[in-house]
């Protein structure tokens, strides 16, 4: 879900900042964050075609999956996660709703990795070295992988599952895939939970290109941030960057890595962009309890961040420090980092943090062109970089992929909407689309209101961030998310019963 260029950059730079002061009393990490590795599964691989739509290419590769059958009973459903743009582990650890459902539904739990991500590399270490290899990276090929995988689990891998219902789950891009999985393969998938899925974020949709930063700004203002404090911070950075002494002050304040120190006034753009991305990310993961999904953060991190900007700074230095405290809450809440690299061009590739340096960028440069930009006041408290144009975006794509044979003709801004629907999904059924009011990606969601259309349900979590409902049950959960999960559970049970009735005949 930017999903998503933003995510890759964010994961890379979370190791960069040092706290100026502790926002809360220092305690051990284990007292704040959920224990990782609490879910157990068997890792396996399935042979799948590199090209599902060719009858003359018989090349196959190993697609990775995770499987847990601890609670499965013969005929029970298969809860199937459609893998996102990254390694499978993170999604398995942060989709606790599926794990919580398994005992109640006597279900098998399956996570299938998206091709070209994690360990599912079709051409091993050559997967990203040739544009002809990357040409097999697409959502439609991935959906075909999932369809083949679901049939494998139902007919071969899981005993007694031939008539089992398959329920798809996904969040963000994975949520888009889970919805499209149900729509494209309704004979294989019986229903889908599509959380925070920006299914209408395409160039030919009706989504305002500046809605992402509008929602980010709304979240921060509602949490107590002072608009003038933030905007004064940007101006302070610009002014301080004009002088040698000002740049030296910022280099020290932000603990900038020697490779990315501010050397001229033009360098300030890199620092500002990282601060902006941190604020955008905090809006995404604004959960009510401490988490470590994109970065280790306290509960309600946006509210915590706004404690540093509830009034305008009295000097340029104070305003710059306010932004430092906000961004450092995101990058280094645990306080164990020593330097920050503000300029990714002078450091290691941001995408290497995901292990897939060009995967999602390639998708956004071909079929998943998602218009995103800011327009400044009064829409948001960033700066104007609208309008988004495919011509300008094509230049970024050309620069990024030129070494492996990319050319601008590969940019197909209408491909996603044409393949799945840019403004409506008339063939959708048995899908719950959930979106959070606090989540900037909700701007491109299925609907912006609670609504039921046939067997398609749209629900808005007023206190929900990015796919909050897919997370596991937590003592500090809101009452709202408990009700949404209960509704989703009821829908899933209904789909399972419908599948059982069809199986009789």
PDB file of N, CA, C and O in Angstrom, residues 46 48 63-68 76-84 88 91-92 95 97-99 101-102 105 107-114 141-154 157-158 164-171 174-175 177-179 181-182 185 188-194 470 492 495-496:
ATOM      1  N   UNK A  46       6.168 -25.388  -2.709  1.00  0.00           N
ATOM      2  CA  UNK A  46       5.317 -25.978  -3.728  1.00  0.00           C
ATOM      3  C   UNK A  46       5.814 -25.550  -5.103  1.00  0.00           C
ATOM      4  O   UNK A  46       6.107 -24.363  -5.317  1.00  0.00           O
ATOM      5  N   UNK A  48       5.456 -24.283  -8.675  1.00  0.00           N
ATOM      6  CA  UNK A  48       4.439 -23.560  -9.452  1.00  0.00           C
ATOM      7  C   UNK A  48       5.051 -23.088 -10.769  1.00  0.00           C
ATOM      8  O   UNK A  48       6.261 -22.862 -10.858  1.00  0.00           O
ATOM      9  N   UNK A  63       7.649 -22.123  -4.516  1.00  0.00           N
ATOM     10  CA  UNK A  63       6.875 -21.104  -3.812  1.00  0.00           C
ATOM     11  C   UNK A  63       6.756 -21.518  -2.349  1.00  0.00           C
ATOM     12  O   UNK A  63       6.335 -22.635  -2.034  1.00  0.00           O
ATOM     13  N   UNK A  64       7.141 -20.634  -1.454  1.00  0.00           N
ATOM     14  CA  UNK A  64       7.172 -20.981  -0.030  1.00  0.00           C
ATOM     15  C   UNK A  64       5.812 -20.810   0.628  1.00  0.00           C
ATOM     16  O   UNK A  64       5.036 -19.904   0.274  1.00  0.00           O
ATOM     17  N   UNK A  65       5.529 -21.647   1.609  1.00  0.00           N
ATOM     18  CA  UNK A  65       4.310 -21.515   2.404  1.00  0.00           C
ATOM     19  C   UNK A  65       4.582 -21.911   3.845  1.00  0.00           C
ATOM     20  O   UNK A  65       5.552 -22.607   4.153  1.00  0.00           O
ATOM     21  N   UNK A  66       3.699 -21.443   4.740  1.00  0.00           N
ATOM     22  CA  UNK A  66       3.668 -21.869   6.130  1.00  0.00           C
ATOM     23  C   UNK A  66       2.342 -22.584   6.368  1.00  0.00           C
ATOM     24  O   UNK A  66       1.294 -22.136   5.885  1.00  0.00           O
ATOM     25  N   UNK A  67       2.380 -23.669   7.136  1.00  0.00           N
ATOM     26  CA  UNK A  67       1.177 -24.438   7.399  1.00  0.00           C
ATOM     27  C   UNK A  67       1.115 -24.848   8.862  1.00  0.00           C
ATOM     28  O   UNK A  67       2.102 -25.313   9.434  1.00  0.00           O
ATOM     29  N   UNK A  68      -0.058 -24.656   9.475  1.00  0.00           N
ATOM     30  CA  UNK A  68      -0.301 -25.123  10.831  1.00  0.00           C
ATOM     31  C   UNK A  68      -1.636 -25.863  10.858  1.00  0.00           C
ATOM     32  O   UNK A  68      -2.661 -25.315  10.436  1.00  0.00           O
ATOM     33  N   UNK A  76     -12.595 -29.301   8.207  1.00  0.00           N
ATOM     34  CA  UNK A  76     -12.547 -27.927   8.695  1.00  0.00           C
ATOM     35  C   UNK A  76     -12.058 -26.973   7.612  1.00  0.00           C
ATOM     36  O   UNK A  76     -11.458 -27.393   6.626  1.00  0.00           O
ATOM     37  N   UNK A  77     -12.289 -25.687   7.779  1.00  0.00           N
ATOM     38  CA  UNK A  77     -11.897 -24.718   6.748  1.00  0.00           C
ATOM     39  C   UNK A  77     -10.388 -24.498   6.678  1.00  0.00           C
ATOM     40  O   UNK A  77      -9.657 -24.838   7.610  1.00  0.00           O
ATOM     41  N   UNK A  78      -9.960 -23.933   5.582  1.00  0.00           N
ATOM     42  CA  UNK A  78      -8.568 -23.529   5.383  1.00  0.00           C
ATOM     43  C   UNK A  78      -8.526 -22.012   5.400  1.00  0.00           C
ATOM     44  O   UNK A  78      -9.135 -21.356   4.547  1.00  0.00           O
ATOM     45  N   UNK A  79      -7.863 -21.455   6.391  1.00  0.00           N
ATOM     46  CA  UNK A  79      -7.690 -20.006   6.486  1.00  0.00           C
ATOM     47  C   UNK A  79      -6.410 -19.656   5.731  1.00  0.00           C
ATOM     48  O   UNK A  79      -5.319 -20.044   6.147  1.00  0.00           O
ATOM     49  N   UNK A  80      -6.547 -18.919   4.646  1.00  0.00           N
ATOM     50  CA  UNK A  80      -5.489 -18.783   3.644  1.00  0.00           C
ATOM     51  C   UNK A  80      -5.070 -17.320   3.518  1.00  0.00           C
ATOM     52  O   UNK A  80      -5.851 -16.472   3.072  1.00  0.00           O
ATOM     53  N   UNK A  81      -3.837 -17.008   3.925  1.00  0.00           N
ATOM     54  CA  UNK A  81      -3.337 -15.626   3.796  1.00  0.00           C
ATOM     55  C   UNK A  81      -2.646 -15.447   2.454  1.00  0.00           C
ATOM     56  O   UNK A  81      -1.735 -16.195   2.104  1.00  0.00           O
ATOM     57  N   UNK A  82      -3.060 -14.431   1.725  1.00  0.00           N
ATOM     58  CA  UNK A  82      -2.457 -14.108   0.425  1.00  0.00           C
ATOM     59  C   UNK A  82      -1.266 -13.176   0.645  1.00  0.00           C
ATOM     60  O   UNK A  82      -1.431 -12.009   0.998  1.00  0.00           O
ATOM     61  N   UNK A  83      -0.074 -13.700   0.445  1.00  0.00           N
ATOM     62  CA  UNK A  83       1.157 -12.997   0.792  1.00  0.00           C
ATOM     63  C   UNK A  83       1.329 -11.637   0.148  1.00  0.00           C
ATOM     64  O   UNK A  83       0.927 -11.412  -0.995  1.00  0.00           O
ATOM     65  N   UNK A  84       1.966 -10.741   0.889  1.00  0.00           N
ATOM     66  CA  UNK A  84       2.206  -9.354   0.452  1.00  0.00           C
ATOM     67  C   UNK A  84       3.575  -9.190  -0.198  1.00  0.00           C
ATOM     68  O   UNK A  84       4.253 -10.151  -0.522  1.00  0.00           O
ATOM     69  N   UNK A  88       7.460 -13.716   4.263  1.00  0.00           N
ATOM     70  CA  UNK A  88       6.239 -14.255   4.848  1.00  0.00           C
ATOM     71  C   UNK A  88       6.192 -14.119   6.366  1.00  0.00           C
ATOM     72  O   UNK A  88       5.113 -13.988   6.947  1.00  0.00           O
ATOM     73  N   UNK A  91       4.129 -11.229   8.047  1.00  0.00           N
ATOM     74  CA  UNK A  91       2.683 -11.312   7.931  1.00  0.00           C
ATOM     75  C   UNK A  91       2.117 -12.424   8.807  1.00  0.00           C
ATOM     76  O   UNK A  91       1.026 -12.291   9.364  1.00  0.00           O
ATOM     77  N   UNK A  92       2.861 -13.507   8.955  1.00  0.00           N
ATOM     78  CA  UNK A  92       2.425 -14.586   9.845  1.00  0.00           C
ATOM     79  C   UNK A  92       2.390 -14.105  11.295  1.00  0.00           C
ATOM     80  O   UNK A  92       1.490 -14.464  12.060  1.00  0.00           O
ATOM     81  N   UNK A  95      -0.730 -11.270  11.863  1.00  0.00           N
ATOM     82  CA  UNK A  95      -2.106 -11.565  11.454  1.00  0.00           C
ATOM     83  C   UNK A  95      -2.707 -12.545  12.462  1.00  0.00           C
ATOM     84  O   UNK A  95      -3.168 -13.636  12.114  1.00  0.00           O
ATOM     85  N   UNK A  97      -5.415 -12.617  14.047  1.00  0.00           N
ATOM     86  CA  UNK A  97      -6.833 -12.933  13.940  1.00  0.00           C
ATOM     87  C   UNK A  97      -7.043 -14.332  13.371  1.00  0.00           C
ATOM     88  O   UNK A  97      -7.905 -15.087  13.823  1.00  0.00           O
ATOM     89  N   UNK A  98      -6.239 -14.693  12.369  1.00  0.00           N
ATOM     90  CA  UNK A  98      -6.346 -16.031  11.777  1.00  0.00           C
ATOM     91  C   UNK A  98      -6.009 -17.100  12.810  1.00  0.00           C
ATOM     92  O   UNK A  98      -6.701 -18.125  12.927  1.00  0.00           O
ATOM     93  N   UNK A  99      -4.944 -16.867  13.547  1.00  0.00           N
ATOM     94  CA  UNK A  99      -4.516 -17.835  14.560  1.00  0.00           C
ATOM     95  C   UNK A  99      -5.562 -17.959  15.673  1.00  0.00           C
ATOM     96  O   UNK A  99      -5.788 -19.051  16.211  1.00  0.00           O
ATOM     97  N   UNK A 101      -8.754 -17.574  15.298  1.00  0.00           N
ATOM     98  CA  UNK A 101      -9.934 -18.233  14.753  1.00  0.00           C
ATOM     99  C   UNK A 101      -9.763 -19.746  14.640  1.00  0.00           C
ATOM    100  O   UNK A 101     -10.748 -20.499  14.696  1.00  0.00           O
ATOM    101  N   UNK A 102      -8.532 -20.196  14.442  1.00  0.00           N
ATOM    102  CA  UNK A 102      -8.287 -21.611  14.131  1.00  0.00           C
ATOM    103  C   UNK A 102      -8.902 -22.583  15.135  1.00  0.00           C
ATOM    104  O   UNK A 102      -9.572 -23.550  14.733  1.00  0.00           O
ATOM    105  N   UNK A 105     -12.818 -22.573  14.779  1.00  0.00           N
ATOM    106  CA  UNK A 105     -13.322 -23.097  13.518  1.00  0.00           C
ATOM    107  C   UNK A 105     -12.764 -24.466  13.176  1.00  0.00           C
ATOM    108  O   UNK A 105     -13.132 -25.045  12.155  1.00  0.00           O
ATOM    109  N   UNK A 107      -9.775 -25.115  12.170  1.00  0.00           N
ATOM    110  CA  UNK A 107      -9.250 -24.786  10.842  1.00  0.00           C
ATOM    111  C   UNK A 107      -7.758 -25.011  10.713  1.00  0.00           C
ATOM    112  O   UNK A 107      -7.007 -24.989  11.703  1.00  0.00           O
ATOM    113  N   UNK A 108      -7.343 -25.217   9.478  1.00  0.00           N
ATOM    114  CA  UNK A 108      -5.922 -25.185   9.128  1.00  0.00           C
ATOM    115  C   UNK A 108      -5.558 -23.743   8.797  1.00  0.00           C
ATOM    116  O   UNK A 108      -6.368 -22.989   8.259  1.00  0.00           O
ATOM    117  N   UNK A 109      -4.340 -23.351   9.134  1.00  0.00           N
ATOM    118  CA  UNK A 109      -3.852 -21.992   8.869  1.00  0.00           C
ATOM    119  C   UNK A 109      -2.732 -22.068   7.837  1.00  0.00           C
ATOM    120  O   UNK A 109      -1.764 -22.812   8.019  1.00  0.00           O
ATOM    121  N   UNK A 110      -2.883 -21.285   6.773  1.00  0.00           N
ATOM    122  CA  UNK A 110      -1.927 -21.314   5.670  1.00  0.00           C
ATOM    123  C   UNK A 110      -1.511 -19.888   5.320  1.00  0.00           C
ATOM    124  O   UNK A 110      -2.351 -18.995   5.212  1.00  0.00           O
ATOM    125  N   UNK A 111      -0.218 -19.687   5.146  1.00  0.00           N
ATOM    126  CA  UNK A 111       0.320 -18.437   4.612  1.00  0.00           C
ATOM    127  C   UNK A 111       1.125 -18.790   3.361  1.00  0.00           C
ATOM    128  O   UNK A 111       2.025 -19.631   3.434  1.00  0.00           O
ATOM    129  N   UNK A 112       0.813 -18.175   2.243  1.00  0.00           N
ATOM    130  CA  UNK A 112       1.532 -18.446   1.004  1.00  0.00           C
ATOM    131  C   UNK A 112       2.264 -17.188   0.570  1.00  0.00           C
ATOM    132  O   UNK A 112       1.673 -16.104   0.486  1.00  0.00           O
ATOM    133  N   UNK A 113       3.529 -17.322   0.298  1.00  0.00           N
ATOM    134  CA  UNK A 113       4.371 -16.177  -0.052  1.00  0.00           C
ATOM    135  C   UNK A 113       4.112 -15.712  -1.472  1.00  0.00           C
ATOM    136  O   UNK A 113       3.822 -16.513  -2.370  1.00  0.00           O
ATOM    137  N   UNK A 114       4.223 -14.431  -1.664  1.00  0.00           N
ATOM    138  CA  UNK A 114       4.091 -13.820  -2.989  1.00  0.00           C
ATOM    139  C   UNK A 114       5.375 -14.054  -3.778  1.00  0.00           C
ATOM    140  O   UNK A 114       6.479 -13.881  -3.259  1.00  0.00           O
ATOM    141  N   UNK A 141      -0.243 -13.116 -11.865  1.00  0.00           N
ATOM    142  CA  UNK A 141       0.532 -14.352 -11.722  1.00  0.00           C
ATOM    143  C   UNK A 141       0.483 -14.827 -10.276  1.00  0.00           C
ATOM    144  O   UNK A 141       0.379 -16.035 -10.003  1.00  0.00           O
ATOM    145  N   UNK A 142       0.546 -13.891  -9.330  1.00  0.00           N
ATOM    146  CA  UNK A 142       0.489 -14.251  -7.915  1.00  0.00           C
ATOM    147  C   UNK A 142      -0.854 -14.876  -7.559  1.00  0.00           C
ATOM    148  O   UNK A 142      -0.923 -15.855  -6.807  1.00  0.00           O
ATOM    149  N   UNK A 143      -1.940 -14.317  -8.083  1.00  0.00           N
ATOM    150  CA  UNK A 143      -3.262 -14.884  -7.828  1.00  0.00           C
ATOM    151  C   UNK A 143      -3.360 -16.304  -8.366  1.00  0.00           C
ATOM    152  O   UNK A 143      -3.971 -17.187  -7.741  1.00  0.00           O
ATOM    153  N   UNK A 144      -2.762 -16.540  -9.517  1.00  0.00           N
ATOM    154  CA  UNK A 144      -2.754 -17.896 -10.073  1.00  0.00           C
ATOM    155  C   UNK A 144      -1.929 -18.830  -9.195  1.00  0.00           C
ATOM    156  O   UNK A 144      -2.280 -20.007  -9.016  1.00  0.00           O
ATOM    157  N   UNK A 145      -0.833 -18.307  -8.610  1.00  0.00           N
ATOM    158  CA  UNK A 145      -0.066 -19.094  -7.633  1.00  0.00           C
ATOM    159  C   UNK A 145      -0.957 -19.503  -6.462  1.00  0.00           C
ATOM    160  O   UNK A 145      -0.944 -20.649  -5.998  1.00  0.00           O
ATOM    161  N   UNK A 146      -1.731 -18.537  -5.954  1.00  0.00           N
ATOM    162  CA  UNK A 146      -2.593 -18.800  -4.804  1.00  0.00           C
ATOM    163  C   UNK A 146      -3.675 -19.821  -5.148  1.00  0.00           C
ATOM    164  O   UNK A 146      -4.014 -20.680  -4.327  1.00  0.00           O
ATOM    165  N   UNK A 147      -4.237 -19.714  -6.357  1.00  0.00           N
ATOM    166  CA  UNK A 147      -5.278 -20.651  -6.767  1.00  0.00           C
ATOM    167  C   UNK A 147      -4.727 -22.075  -6.818  1.00  0.00           C
ATOM    168  O   UNK A 147      -5.349 -23.023  -6.314  1.00  0.00           O
ATOM    169  N   UNK A 148      -3.556 -22.217  -7.411  1.00  0.00           N
ATOM    170  CA  UNK A 148      -2.922 -23.534  -7.474  1.00  0.00           C
ATOM    171  C   UNK A 148      -2.606 -24.035  -6.070  1.00  0.00           C
ATOM    172  O   UNK A 148      -2.798 -25.219  -5.757  1.00  0.00           O
ATOM    173  N   UNK A 149      -2.125 -23.135  -5.203  1.00  0.00           N
ATOM    174  CA  UNK A 149      -1.770 -23.504  -3.834  1.00  0.00           C
ATOM    175  C   UNK A 149      -2.997 -23.968  -3.053  1.00  0.00           C
ATOM    176  O   UNK A 149      -2.946 -24.966  -2.325  1.00  0.00           O
ATOM    177  N   UNK A 150      -4.099 -23.234  -3.184  1.00  0.00           N
ATOM    178  CA  UNK A 150      -5.315 -23.604  -2.458  1.00  0.00           C
ATOM    179  C   UNK A 150      -5.782 -24.991  -2.858  1.00  0.00           C
ATOM    180  O   UNK A 150      -6.192 -25.797  -2.003  1.00  0.00           O
ATOM    181  N   UNK A 151      -5.720 -25.302  -4.134  1.00  0.00           N
ATOM    182  CA  UNK A 151      -6.110 -26.631  -4.592  1.00  0.00           C
ATOM    183  C   UNK A 151      -5.149 -27.704  -4.077  1.00  0.00           C
ATOM    184  O   UNK A 151      -5.559 -28.812  -3.738  1.00  0.00           O
ATOM    185  N   UNK A 152      -3.875 -27.356  -4.000  1.00  0.00           N
ATOM    186  CA  UNK A 152      -2.875 -28.282  -3.465  1.00  0.00           C
ATOM    187  C   UNK A 152      -3.172 -28.623  -2.007  1.00  0.00           C
ATOM    188  O   UNK A 152      -3.173 -29.793  -1.605  1.00  0.00           O
ATOM    189  N   UNK A 153      -3.449 -27.598  -1.197  1.00  0.00           N
ATOM    190  CA  UNK A 153      -3.723 -27.841   0.216  1.00  0.00           C
ATOM    191  C   UNK A 153      -5.015 -28.632   0.392  1.00  0.00           C
ATOM    192  O   UNK A 153      -5.096 -29.530   1.224  1.00  0.00           O
ATOM    193  N   UNK A 154      -6.014 -28.290  -0.387  1.00  0.00           N
ATOM    194  CA  UNK A 154      -7.305 -28.942  -0.229  1.00  0.00           C
ATOM    195  C   UNK A 154      -7.292 -30.385  -0.734  1.00  0.00           C
ATOM    196  O   UNK A 154      -7.903 -31.270  -0.132  1.00  0.00           O
ATOM    197  N   UNK A 157      -2.337 -31.837   0.331  1.00  0.00           N
ATOM    198  CA  UNK A 157      -1.517 -31.636   1.516  1.00  0.00           C
ATOM    199  C   UNK A 157      -2.270 -31.871   2.824  1.00  0.00           C
ATOM    200  O   UNK A 157      -1.733 -32.470   3.769  1.00  0.00           O
ATOM    201  N   UNK A 158      -3.515 -31.398   2.912  1.00  0.00           N
ATOM    202  CA  UNK A 158      -4.274 -31.478   4.166  1.00  0.00           C
ATOM    203  C   UNK A 158      -5.277 -32.617   4.066  1.00  0.00           C
ATOM    204  O   UNK A 158      -6.151 -32.622   3.198  1.00  0.00           O
ATOM    205  N   UNK A 164     -13.361 -28.787   1.998  1.00  0.00           N
ATOM    206  CA  UNK A 164     -13.198 -27.692   2.956  1.00  0.00           C
ATOM    207  C   UNK A 164     -13.386 -26.335   2.303  1.00  0.00           C
ATOM    208  O   UNK A 164     -13.005 -26.115   1.145  1.00  0.00           O
ATOM    209  N   UNK A 165     -13.954 -25.430   3.042  1.00  0.00           N
ATOM    210  CA  UNK A 165     -14.052 -24.043   2.584  1.00  0.00           C
ATOM    211  C   UNK A 165     -12.677 -23.396   2.675  1.00  0.00           C
ATOM    212  O   UNK A 165     -11.903 -23.675   3.592  1.00  0.00           O
ATOM    213  N   UNK A 166     -12.390 -22.538   1.720  1.00  0.00           N
ATOM    214  CA  UNK A 166     -11.158 -21.749   1.737  1.00  0.00           C
ATOM    215  C   UNK A 166     -11.542 -20.292   1.956  1.00  0.00           C
ATOM    216  O   UNK A 166     -12.306 -19.715   1.166  1.00  0.00           O
ATOM    217  N   UNK A 167     -11.030 -19.702   3.016  1.00  0.00           N
ATOM    218  CA  UNK A 167     -11.307 -18.306   3.350  1.00  0.00           C
ATOM    219  C   UNK A 167     -10.009 -17.520   3.225  1.00  0.00           C
ATOM    220  O   UNK A 167      -9.023 -17.820   3.903  1.00  0.00           O
ATOM    221  N   UNK A 168      -9.993 -16.533   2.347  1.00  0.00           N
ATOM    222  CA  UNK A 168      -8.794 -15.727   2.117  1.00  0.00           C
ATOM    223  C   UNK A 168      -8.724 -14.568   3.108  1.00  0.00           C
ATOM    224  O   UNK A 168      -9.746 -13.970   3.454  1.00  0.00           O
ATOM    225  N   UNK A 169      -7.517 -14.259   3.528  1.00  0.00           N
ATOM    226  CA  UNK A 169      -7.250 -13.115   4.404  1.00  0.00           C
ATOM    227  C   UNK A 169      -6.106 -12.319   3.797  1.00  0.00           C
ATOM    228  O   UNK A 169      -5.168 -12.894   3.227  1.00  0.00           O
ATOM    229  N   UNK A 170      -6.157 -11.013   3.969  1.00  0.00           N
ATOM    230  CA  UNK A 170      -5.050 -10.190   3.514  1.00  0.00           C
ATOM    231  C   UNK A 170      -5.187  -8.770   4.013  1.00  0.00           C
ATOM    232  O   UNK A 170      -6.308  -8.268   4.204  1.00  0.00           O
ATOM    233  N   UNK A 171      -4.057  -8.124   4.239  1.00  0.00           N
ATOM    234  CA  UNK A 171      -4.054  -6.738   4.662  1.00  0.00           C
ATOM    235  C   UNK A 171      -3.222  -5.889   3.725  1.00  0.00           C
ATOM    236  O   UNK A 171      -2.193  -6.323   3.224  1.00  0.00           O
ATOM    237  N   UNK A 174      -1.935  -7.175   0.349  1.00  0.00           N
ATOM    238  CA  UNK A 174      -2.463  -8.515   0.561  1.00  0.00           C
ATOM    239  C   UNK A 174      -3.981  -8.517   0.641  1.00  0.00           C
ATOM    240  O   UNK A 174      -4.632  -9.492   0.229  1.00  0.00           O
ATOM    241  N   UNK A 175      -4.571  -7.448   1.159  1.00  0.00           N
ATOM    242  CA  UNK A 175      -6.022  -7.324   1.191  1.00  0.00           C
ATOM    243  C   UNK A 175      -6.600  -7.156  -0.200  1.00  0.00           C
ATOM    244  O   UNK A 175      -7.685  -7.680  -0.510  1.00  0.00           O
ATOM    245  N   UNK A 177      -5.261  -8.419  -2.809  1.00  0.00           N
ATOM    246  CA  UNK A 177      -5.138  -9.752  -3.401  1.00  0.00           C
ATOM    247  C   UNK A 177      -6.220 -10.698  -2.891  1.00  0.00           C
ATOM    248  O   UNK A 177      -6.760 -11.504  -3.659  1.00  0.00           O
ATOM    249  N   UNK A 178      -6.540 -10.624  -1.602  1.00  0.00           N
ATOM    250  CA  UNK A 178      -7.567 -11.524  -1.068  1.00  0.00           C
ATOM    251  C   UNK A 178      -8.923 -11.233  -1.697  1.00  0.00           C
ATOM    252  O   UNK A 178      -9.682 -12.160  -2.010  1.00  0.00           O
ATOM    253  N   UNK A 179      -9.240  -9.948  -1.894  1.00  0.00           N
ATOM    254  CA  UNK A 179     -10.502  -9.593  -2.548  1.00  0.00           C
ATOM    255  C   UNK A 179     -10.515 -10.062  -3.997  1.00  0.00           C
ATOM    256  O   UNK A 179     -11.492 -10.665  -4.472  1.00  0.00           O
ATOM    257  N   UNK A 181      -8.746 -12.408  -5.278  1.00  0.00           N
ATOM    258  CA  UNK A 181      -8.712 -13.866  -5.262  1.00  0.00           C
ATOM    259  C   UNK A 181     -10.147 -14.420  -5.254  1.00  0.00           C
ATOM    260  O   UNK A 181     -10.497 -15.328  -6.016  1.00  0.00           O
ATOM    261  N   UNK A 182     -10.972 -13.874  -4.382  1.00  0.00           N
ATOM    262  CA  UNK A 182     -12.375 -14.297  -4.310  1.00  0.00           C
ATOM    263  C   UNK A 182     -13.118 -13.946  -5.603  1.00  0.00           C
ATOM    264  O   UNK A 182     -13.899 -14.752  -6.121  1.00  0.00           O
ATOM    265  N   UNK A 185     -11.475 -16.162  -8.602  1.00  0.00           N
ATOM    266  CA  UNK A 185     -11.539 -17.611  -8.427  1.00  0.00           C
ATOM    267  C   UNK A 185     -12.621 -17.997  -7.411  1.00  0.00           C
ATOM    268  O   UNK A 185     -12.332 -18.636  -6.394  1.00  0.00           O
ATOM    269  N   UNK A 188     -12.891 -21.510  -6.089  1.00  0.00           N
ATOM    270  CA  UNK A 188     -11.816 -22.004  -5.223  1.00  0.00           C
ATOM    271  C   UNK A 188     -11.865 -21.330  -3.857  1.00  0.00           C
ATOM    272  O   UNK A 188     -11.612 -21.965  -2.833  1.00  0.00           O
ATOM    273  N   UNK A 189     -12.196 -20.055  -3.829  1.00  0.00           N
ATOM    274  CA  UNK A 189     -12.212 -19.268  -2.598  1.00  0.00           C
ATOM    275  C   UNK A 189     -13.655 -18.964  -2.213  1.00  0.00           C
ATOM    276  O   UNK A 189     -14.416 -18.436  -3.020  1.00  0.00           O
ATOM    277  N   UNK A 190     -14.024 -19.282  -0.987  1.00  0.00           N
ATOM    278  CA  UNK A 190     -15.416 -19.145  -0.564  1.00  0.00           C
ATOM    279  C   UNK A 190     -15.742 -17.808   0.088  1.00  0.00           C
ATOM    280  O   UNK A 190     -16.913 -17.467   0.250  1.00  0.00           O
ATOM    281  N   UNK A 191     -14.736 -17.062   0.454  1.00  0.00           N
ATOM    282  CA  UNK A 191     -14.954 -15.755   1.052  1.00  0.00           C
ATOM    283  C   UNK A 191     -13.628 -15.103   1.351  1.00  0.00           C
ATOM    284  O   UNK A 191     -12.574 -15.762   1.310  1.00  0.00           O
ATOM    285  N   UNK A 192     -13.648 -13.798   1.625  1.00  0.00           N
ATOM    286  CA  UNK A 192     -12.388 -13.078   1.849  1.00  0.00           C
ATOM    287  C   UNK A 192     -12.568 -11.957   2.864  1.00  0.00           C
ATOM    288  O   UNK A 192     -13.595 -11.261   2.867  1.00  0.00           O
ATOM    289  N   UNK A 193     -11.568 -11.800   3.718  1.00  0.00           N
ATOM    290  CA  UNK A 193     -11.457 -10.652   4.613  1.00  0.00           C
ATOM    291  C   UNK A 193     -10.367  -9.757   4.028  1.00  0.00           C
ATOM    292  O   UNK A 193      -9.179 -10.103   4.078  1.00  0.00           O
ATOM    293  N   UNK A 194     -10.767  -8.645   3.459  1.00  0.00           N
ATOM    294  CA  UNK A 194      -9.838  -7.719   2.802  1.00  0.00           C
ATOM    295  C   UNK A 194      -9.688  -6.481   3.683  1.00  0.00           C
ATOM    296  O   UNK A 194     -10.527  -5.580   3.662  1.00  0.00           O
ATOM    297  N   UNK A 470      -6.976  -7.341  11.682  1.00  0.00           N
ATOM    298  CA  UNK A 470      -6.286  -8.599  11.407  1.00  0.00           C
ATOM    299  C   UNK A 470      -5.311  -8.983  12.512  1.00  0.00           C
ATOM    300  O   UNK A 470      -4.840 -10.120  12.558  1.00  0.00           O
ATOM    301  N   UNK A 492     -17.660 -15.315   8.194  1.00  0.00           N
ATOM    302  CA  UNK A 492     -16.867 -16.493   7.815  1.00  0.00           C
ATOM    303  C   UNK A 492     -17.655 -17.774   8.080  1.00  0.00           C
ATOM    304  O   UNK A 492     -17.694 -18.685   7.245  1.00  0.00           O
ATOM    305  N   UNK A 495     -20.193 -18.273   5.396  1.00  0.00           N
ATOM    306  CA  UNK A 495     -19.606 -18.749   4.139  1.00  0.00           C
ATOM    307  C   UNK A 495     -19.264 -20.241   4.227  1.00  0.00           C
ATOM    308  O   UNK A 495     -19.435 -20.982   3.262  1.00  0.00           O
ATOM    309  N   UNK A 496     -18.790 -20.661   5.393  1.00  0.00           N
ATOM    310  CA  UNK A 496     -18.441 -22.068   5.580  1.00  0.00           C
ATOM    311  C   UNK A 496     -19.696 -22.941   5.479  1.00  0.00           C
ATOM    312  O   UNK A 496     -19.683 -24.011   4.849  1.00  0.00           O
TER     313      UNK A 496
END
